[in-house]
Short mmCIF file of C-alpha atoms and ligand atoms in Angstrom, two decimals:
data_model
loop_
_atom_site.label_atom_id
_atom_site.label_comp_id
_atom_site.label_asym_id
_atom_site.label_seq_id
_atom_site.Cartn_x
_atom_site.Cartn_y
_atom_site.Cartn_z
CA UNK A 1193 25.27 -11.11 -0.36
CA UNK A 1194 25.84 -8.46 2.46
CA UNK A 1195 26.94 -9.75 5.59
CA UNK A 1196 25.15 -9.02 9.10
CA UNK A 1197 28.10 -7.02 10.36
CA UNK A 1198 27.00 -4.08 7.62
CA UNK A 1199 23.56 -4.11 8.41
CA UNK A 1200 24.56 -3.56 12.24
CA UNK A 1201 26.96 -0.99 11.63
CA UNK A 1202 24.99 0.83 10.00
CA UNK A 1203 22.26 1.19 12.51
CA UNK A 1204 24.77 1.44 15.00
CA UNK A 1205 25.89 4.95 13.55
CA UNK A 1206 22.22 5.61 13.32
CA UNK A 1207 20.97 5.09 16.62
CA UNK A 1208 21.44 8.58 18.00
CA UNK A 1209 19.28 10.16 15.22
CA UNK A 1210 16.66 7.14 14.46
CA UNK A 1211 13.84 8.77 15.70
CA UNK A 1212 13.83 12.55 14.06
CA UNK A 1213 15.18 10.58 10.98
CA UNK A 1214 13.26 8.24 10.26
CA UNK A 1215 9.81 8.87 12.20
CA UNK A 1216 9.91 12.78 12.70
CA UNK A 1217 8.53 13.83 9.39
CA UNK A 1218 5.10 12.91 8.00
CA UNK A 1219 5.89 9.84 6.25
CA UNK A 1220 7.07 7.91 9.47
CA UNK A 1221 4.39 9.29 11.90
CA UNK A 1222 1.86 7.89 8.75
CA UNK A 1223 3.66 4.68 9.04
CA UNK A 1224 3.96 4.54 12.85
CA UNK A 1225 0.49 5.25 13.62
CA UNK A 1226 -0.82 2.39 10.87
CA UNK A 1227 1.69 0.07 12.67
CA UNK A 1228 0.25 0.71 16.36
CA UNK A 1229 -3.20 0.62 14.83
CA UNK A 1230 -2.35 -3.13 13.84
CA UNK A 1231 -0.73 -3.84 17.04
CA UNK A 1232 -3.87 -2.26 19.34
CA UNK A 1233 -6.04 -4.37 16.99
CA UNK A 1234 -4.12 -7.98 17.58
CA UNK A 1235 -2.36 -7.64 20.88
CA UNK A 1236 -4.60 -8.13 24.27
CA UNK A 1237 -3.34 -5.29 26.88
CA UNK A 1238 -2.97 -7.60 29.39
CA UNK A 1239 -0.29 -9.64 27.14
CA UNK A 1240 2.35 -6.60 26.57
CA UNK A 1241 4.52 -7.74 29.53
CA UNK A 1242 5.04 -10.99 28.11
CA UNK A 1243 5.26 -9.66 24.61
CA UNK A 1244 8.36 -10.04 22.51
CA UNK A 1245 9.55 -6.97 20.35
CA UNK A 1246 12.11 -8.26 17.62
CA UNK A 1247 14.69 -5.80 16.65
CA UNK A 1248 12.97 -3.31 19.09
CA UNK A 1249 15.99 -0.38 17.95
CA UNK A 1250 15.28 2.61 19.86
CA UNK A 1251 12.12 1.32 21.32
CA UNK A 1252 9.82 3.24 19.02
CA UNK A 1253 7.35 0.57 19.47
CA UNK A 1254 8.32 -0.82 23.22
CA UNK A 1255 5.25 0.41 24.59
CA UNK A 1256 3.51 -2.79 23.51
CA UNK A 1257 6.17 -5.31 25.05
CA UNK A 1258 8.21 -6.21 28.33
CA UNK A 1259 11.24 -7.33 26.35
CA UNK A 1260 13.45 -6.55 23.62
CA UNK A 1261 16.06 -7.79 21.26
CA UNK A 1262 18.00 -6.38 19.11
CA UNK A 1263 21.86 -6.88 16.65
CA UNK A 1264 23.06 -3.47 17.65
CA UNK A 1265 23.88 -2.25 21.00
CA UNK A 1266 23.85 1.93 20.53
CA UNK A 1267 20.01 0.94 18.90
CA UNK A 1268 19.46 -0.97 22.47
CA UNK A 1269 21.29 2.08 24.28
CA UNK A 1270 18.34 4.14 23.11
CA UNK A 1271 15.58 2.32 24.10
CA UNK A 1272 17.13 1.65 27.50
CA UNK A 1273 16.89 5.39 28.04
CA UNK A 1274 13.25 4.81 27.27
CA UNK A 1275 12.57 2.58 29.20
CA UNK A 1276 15.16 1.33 32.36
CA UNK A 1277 12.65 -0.99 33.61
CA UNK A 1278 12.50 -3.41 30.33
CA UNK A 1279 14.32 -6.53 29.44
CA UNK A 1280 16.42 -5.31 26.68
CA UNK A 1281 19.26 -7.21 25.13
CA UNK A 1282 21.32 -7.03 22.32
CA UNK A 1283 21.07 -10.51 20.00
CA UNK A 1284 20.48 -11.74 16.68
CA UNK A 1285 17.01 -12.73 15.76
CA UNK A 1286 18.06 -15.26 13.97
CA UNK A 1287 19.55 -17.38 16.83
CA UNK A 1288 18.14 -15.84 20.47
CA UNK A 1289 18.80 -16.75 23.65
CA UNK A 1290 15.87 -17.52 24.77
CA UNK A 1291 15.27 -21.49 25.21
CA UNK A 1292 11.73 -22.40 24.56
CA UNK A 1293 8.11 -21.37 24.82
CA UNK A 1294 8.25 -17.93 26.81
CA UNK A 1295 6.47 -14.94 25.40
CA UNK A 1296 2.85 -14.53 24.68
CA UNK A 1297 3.37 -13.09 21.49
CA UNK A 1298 6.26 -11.44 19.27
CA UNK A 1299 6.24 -9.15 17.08
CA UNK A 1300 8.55 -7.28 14.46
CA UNK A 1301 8.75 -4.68 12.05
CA UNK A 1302 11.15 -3.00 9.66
CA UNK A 1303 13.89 -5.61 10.36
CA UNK A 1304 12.67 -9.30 8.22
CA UNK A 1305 13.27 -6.35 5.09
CA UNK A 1306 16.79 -6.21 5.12
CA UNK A 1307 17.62 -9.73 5.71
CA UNK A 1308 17.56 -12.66 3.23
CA UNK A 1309 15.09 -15.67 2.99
CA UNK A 1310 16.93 -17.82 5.18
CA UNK A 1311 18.03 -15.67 7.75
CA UNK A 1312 13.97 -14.47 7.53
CA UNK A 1313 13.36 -18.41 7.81
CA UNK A 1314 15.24 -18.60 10.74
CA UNK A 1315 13.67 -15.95 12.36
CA UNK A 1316 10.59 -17.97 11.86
CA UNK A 1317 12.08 -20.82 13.43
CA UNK A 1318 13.17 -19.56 16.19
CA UNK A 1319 10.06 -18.24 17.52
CA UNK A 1320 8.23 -20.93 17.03
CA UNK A 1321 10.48 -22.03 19.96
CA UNK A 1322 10.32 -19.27 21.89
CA UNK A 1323 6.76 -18.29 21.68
CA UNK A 1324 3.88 -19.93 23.91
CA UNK A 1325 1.32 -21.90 22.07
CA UNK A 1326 -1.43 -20.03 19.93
CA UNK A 1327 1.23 -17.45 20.67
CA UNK A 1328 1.09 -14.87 17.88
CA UNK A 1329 3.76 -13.18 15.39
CA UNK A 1330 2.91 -10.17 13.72
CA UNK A 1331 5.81 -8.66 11.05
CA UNK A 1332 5.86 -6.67 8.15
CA UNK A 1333 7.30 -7.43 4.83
CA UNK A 1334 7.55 -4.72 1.71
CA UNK A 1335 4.62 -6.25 -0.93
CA UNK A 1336 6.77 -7.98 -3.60
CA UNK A 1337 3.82 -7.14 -5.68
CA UNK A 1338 3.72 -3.63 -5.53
CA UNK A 1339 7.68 -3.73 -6.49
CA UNK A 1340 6.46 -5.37 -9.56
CA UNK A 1341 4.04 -2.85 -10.21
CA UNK A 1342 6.47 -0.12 -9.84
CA UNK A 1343 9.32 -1.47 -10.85
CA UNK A 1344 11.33 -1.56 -7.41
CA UNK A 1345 15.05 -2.31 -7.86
CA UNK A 1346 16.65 -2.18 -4.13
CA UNK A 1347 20.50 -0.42 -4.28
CA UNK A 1348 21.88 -2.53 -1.27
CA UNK A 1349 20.74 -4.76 1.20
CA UNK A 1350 18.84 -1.78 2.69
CA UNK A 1351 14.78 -2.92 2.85
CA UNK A 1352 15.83 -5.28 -0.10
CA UNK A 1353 14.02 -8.12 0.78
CA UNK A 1354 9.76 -8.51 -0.08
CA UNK A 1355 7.39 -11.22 -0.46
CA UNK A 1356 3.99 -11.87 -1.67
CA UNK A 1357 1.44 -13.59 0.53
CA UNK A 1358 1.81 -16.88 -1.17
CA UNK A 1359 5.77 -16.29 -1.18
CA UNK A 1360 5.06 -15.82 2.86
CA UNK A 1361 2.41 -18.93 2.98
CA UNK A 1362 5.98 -21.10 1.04
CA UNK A 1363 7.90 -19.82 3.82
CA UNK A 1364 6.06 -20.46 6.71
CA UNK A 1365 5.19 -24.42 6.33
CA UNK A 1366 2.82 -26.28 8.68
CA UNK A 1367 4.52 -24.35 11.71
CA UNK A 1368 2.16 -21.01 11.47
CA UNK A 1369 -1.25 -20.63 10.68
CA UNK A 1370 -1.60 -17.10 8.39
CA UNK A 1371 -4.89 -15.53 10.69
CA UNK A 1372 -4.68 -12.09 8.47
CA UNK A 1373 -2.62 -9.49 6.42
CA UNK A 1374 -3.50 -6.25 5.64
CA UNK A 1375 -1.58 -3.86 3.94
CA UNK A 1376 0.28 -0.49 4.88
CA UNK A 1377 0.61 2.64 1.93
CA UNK A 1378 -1.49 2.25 -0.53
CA UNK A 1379 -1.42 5.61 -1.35
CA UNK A 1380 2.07 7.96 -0.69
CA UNK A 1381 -0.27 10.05 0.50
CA UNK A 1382 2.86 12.14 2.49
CA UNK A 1383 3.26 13.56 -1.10
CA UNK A 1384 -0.09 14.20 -1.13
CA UNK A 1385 -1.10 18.17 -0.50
CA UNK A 1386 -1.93 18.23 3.09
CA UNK A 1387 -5.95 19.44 2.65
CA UNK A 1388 -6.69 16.00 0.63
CA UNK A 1389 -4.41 14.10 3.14
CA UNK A 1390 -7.35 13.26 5.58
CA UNK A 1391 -9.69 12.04 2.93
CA UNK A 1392 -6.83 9.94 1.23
CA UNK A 1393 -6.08 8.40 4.72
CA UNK A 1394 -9.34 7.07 4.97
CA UNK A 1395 -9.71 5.84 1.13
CA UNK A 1396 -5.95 4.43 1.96
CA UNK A 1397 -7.01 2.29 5.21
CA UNK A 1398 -9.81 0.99 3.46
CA UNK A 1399 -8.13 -0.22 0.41
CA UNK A 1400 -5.28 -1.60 2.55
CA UNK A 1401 -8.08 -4.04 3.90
CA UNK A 1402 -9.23 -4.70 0.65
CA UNK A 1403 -8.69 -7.92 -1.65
CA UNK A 1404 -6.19 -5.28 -3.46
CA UNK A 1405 -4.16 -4.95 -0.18
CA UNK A 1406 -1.37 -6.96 -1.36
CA UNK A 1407 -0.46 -4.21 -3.57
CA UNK A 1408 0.14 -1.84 -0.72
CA UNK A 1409 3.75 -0.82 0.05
CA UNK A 1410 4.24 -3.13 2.93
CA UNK A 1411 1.68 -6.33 4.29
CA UNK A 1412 1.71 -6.42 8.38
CA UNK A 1413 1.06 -10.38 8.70
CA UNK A 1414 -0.97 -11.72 11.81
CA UNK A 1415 0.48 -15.65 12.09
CA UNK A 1416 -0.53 -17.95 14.72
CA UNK A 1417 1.64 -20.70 16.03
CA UNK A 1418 0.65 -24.27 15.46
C1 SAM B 68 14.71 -0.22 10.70
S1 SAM B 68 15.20 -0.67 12.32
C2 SAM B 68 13.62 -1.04 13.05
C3 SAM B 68 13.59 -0.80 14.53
C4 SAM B 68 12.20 -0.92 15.15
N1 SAM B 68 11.64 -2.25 14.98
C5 SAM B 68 11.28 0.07 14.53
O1 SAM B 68 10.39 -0.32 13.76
O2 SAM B 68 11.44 1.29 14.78
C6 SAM B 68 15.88 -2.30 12.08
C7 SAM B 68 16.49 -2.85 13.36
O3 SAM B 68 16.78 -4.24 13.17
C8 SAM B 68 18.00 -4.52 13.84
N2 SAM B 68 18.55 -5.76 13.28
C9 SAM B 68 19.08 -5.96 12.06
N3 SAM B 68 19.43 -7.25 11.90
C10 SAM B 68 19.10 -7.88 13.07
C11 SAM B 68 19.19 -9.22 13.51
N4 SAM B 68 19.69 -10.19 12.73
N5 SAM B 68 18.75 -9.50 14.75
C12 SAM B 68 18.23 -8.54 15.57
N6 SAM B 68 18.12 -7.25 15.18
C13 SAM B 68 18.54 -6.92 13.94
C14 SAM B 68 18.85 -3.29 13.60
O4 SAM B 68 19.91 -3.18 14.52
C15 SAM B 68 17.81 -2.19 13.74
O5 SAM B 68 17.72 -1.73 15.06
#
């Protein structure tokens, strides 16, 4: 099992390039604007400064919180450039310092991926703590589903982690109530020549709400705390 040390390393000798390498070519901006769709959708405006993001790294998606956590401190570094005025800190997920019920909501994506169930079941934990009640927590998870289908075998620890919705429901107990999921990349439609690419986007969103969503690359999952 890899250790947390490697996974922060690693984005620690990522930080300075994060953005143009992961979210500067047409695959990420795909990705990031499905994600801030979902968060628009879910998260009143009037809760953002007393949202939560979890493993915020260079602040890609600050603009929808107050506060910040995150393992490695050059990925905080970043999104302190960003923005000077949030409260960013570096911490592990799985055991923050944050006492109990505090935020409105949290939420958190690309990090529960490259964790295992138990640090993922901490995570959970813990912000059933830290969030207010009906508070919610919206993350993403890679469909375990759609690995099936295509036959997904992870190298490392890198995004190795996925779950199906019932996998999820196991996971969560009686501590979180699952309001929604809907999925993320049906199609890859970044492969897809770019005249067909605005049709396929909207044949892609709609069969990422679908009852065949959970075969969609990733499943953004709207849970409520009980
Ligand atoms: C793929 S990046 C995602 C960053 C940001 N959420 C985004 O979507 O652009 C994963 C982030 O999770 C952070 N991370 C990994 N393990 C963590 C942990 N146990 N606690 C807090 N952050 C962690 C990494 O440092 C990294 O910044």
């Amino acid at each position: 099992m890899h250790s947390q040390r490697t996974v922060t390393t690693y984005y620690d000798q990522l930080a300075p390039d994060y953005d143009e390498n992961r979210f500067g070519n047409s695959y990420g901006q795909y990705l990031d604007a499905q994600e801030r769709k979902i968060l628009r959708a879910w998260l009143p405006e009037a809760s953002y400064p007393d949202n939560l993001d979890l493993g915020c790294g260079t602040g890609r998606l600050l603009d929808f919180a107050g506060h910040g956590l995150d393992a490695s401190a050059p990925m905080i570094g970043e999104a302190r450039k960003k923005y000077p005025e949030k409260d960013l800190i570096v911490g592990d997920a799985t055991t923050p310092p944050f006492g109990a019920a505090r935020f409105a909501n949290v939420y958190s994506f690309h990090l529960l991926m490259h964790l295992d169930a138990d640090k993922v079941a901490a995570i959970f934990r813990a912000a059933h703590q830290y969030l207010l009640p009906n508070g919610l927590m919206i993350v993403d998870l890679p469909s375990a589903q759609r690995r099936r289908l295509v036959n997904y075998r992870a190298s490392n620890w890198h995004g190795a982690f996925g779950a199906s919705p019932q996998e999820v429901r196991q996971l969560l107990g009686d501590d979180w109530e699952l309001v929604a999921y809907v999925g993320i990349g049906f199609f890859p439609v970044h492969r897809i020549p770019v005249r067909w690419r605005p049709t396929l986007r909207k044949l892609d969103d709609w069969l990422c709400r679908s009852p065949l969503r959970h075969l969609s690359s990733y499943l953004v999952y709207i849970l409520r705390k009980q």
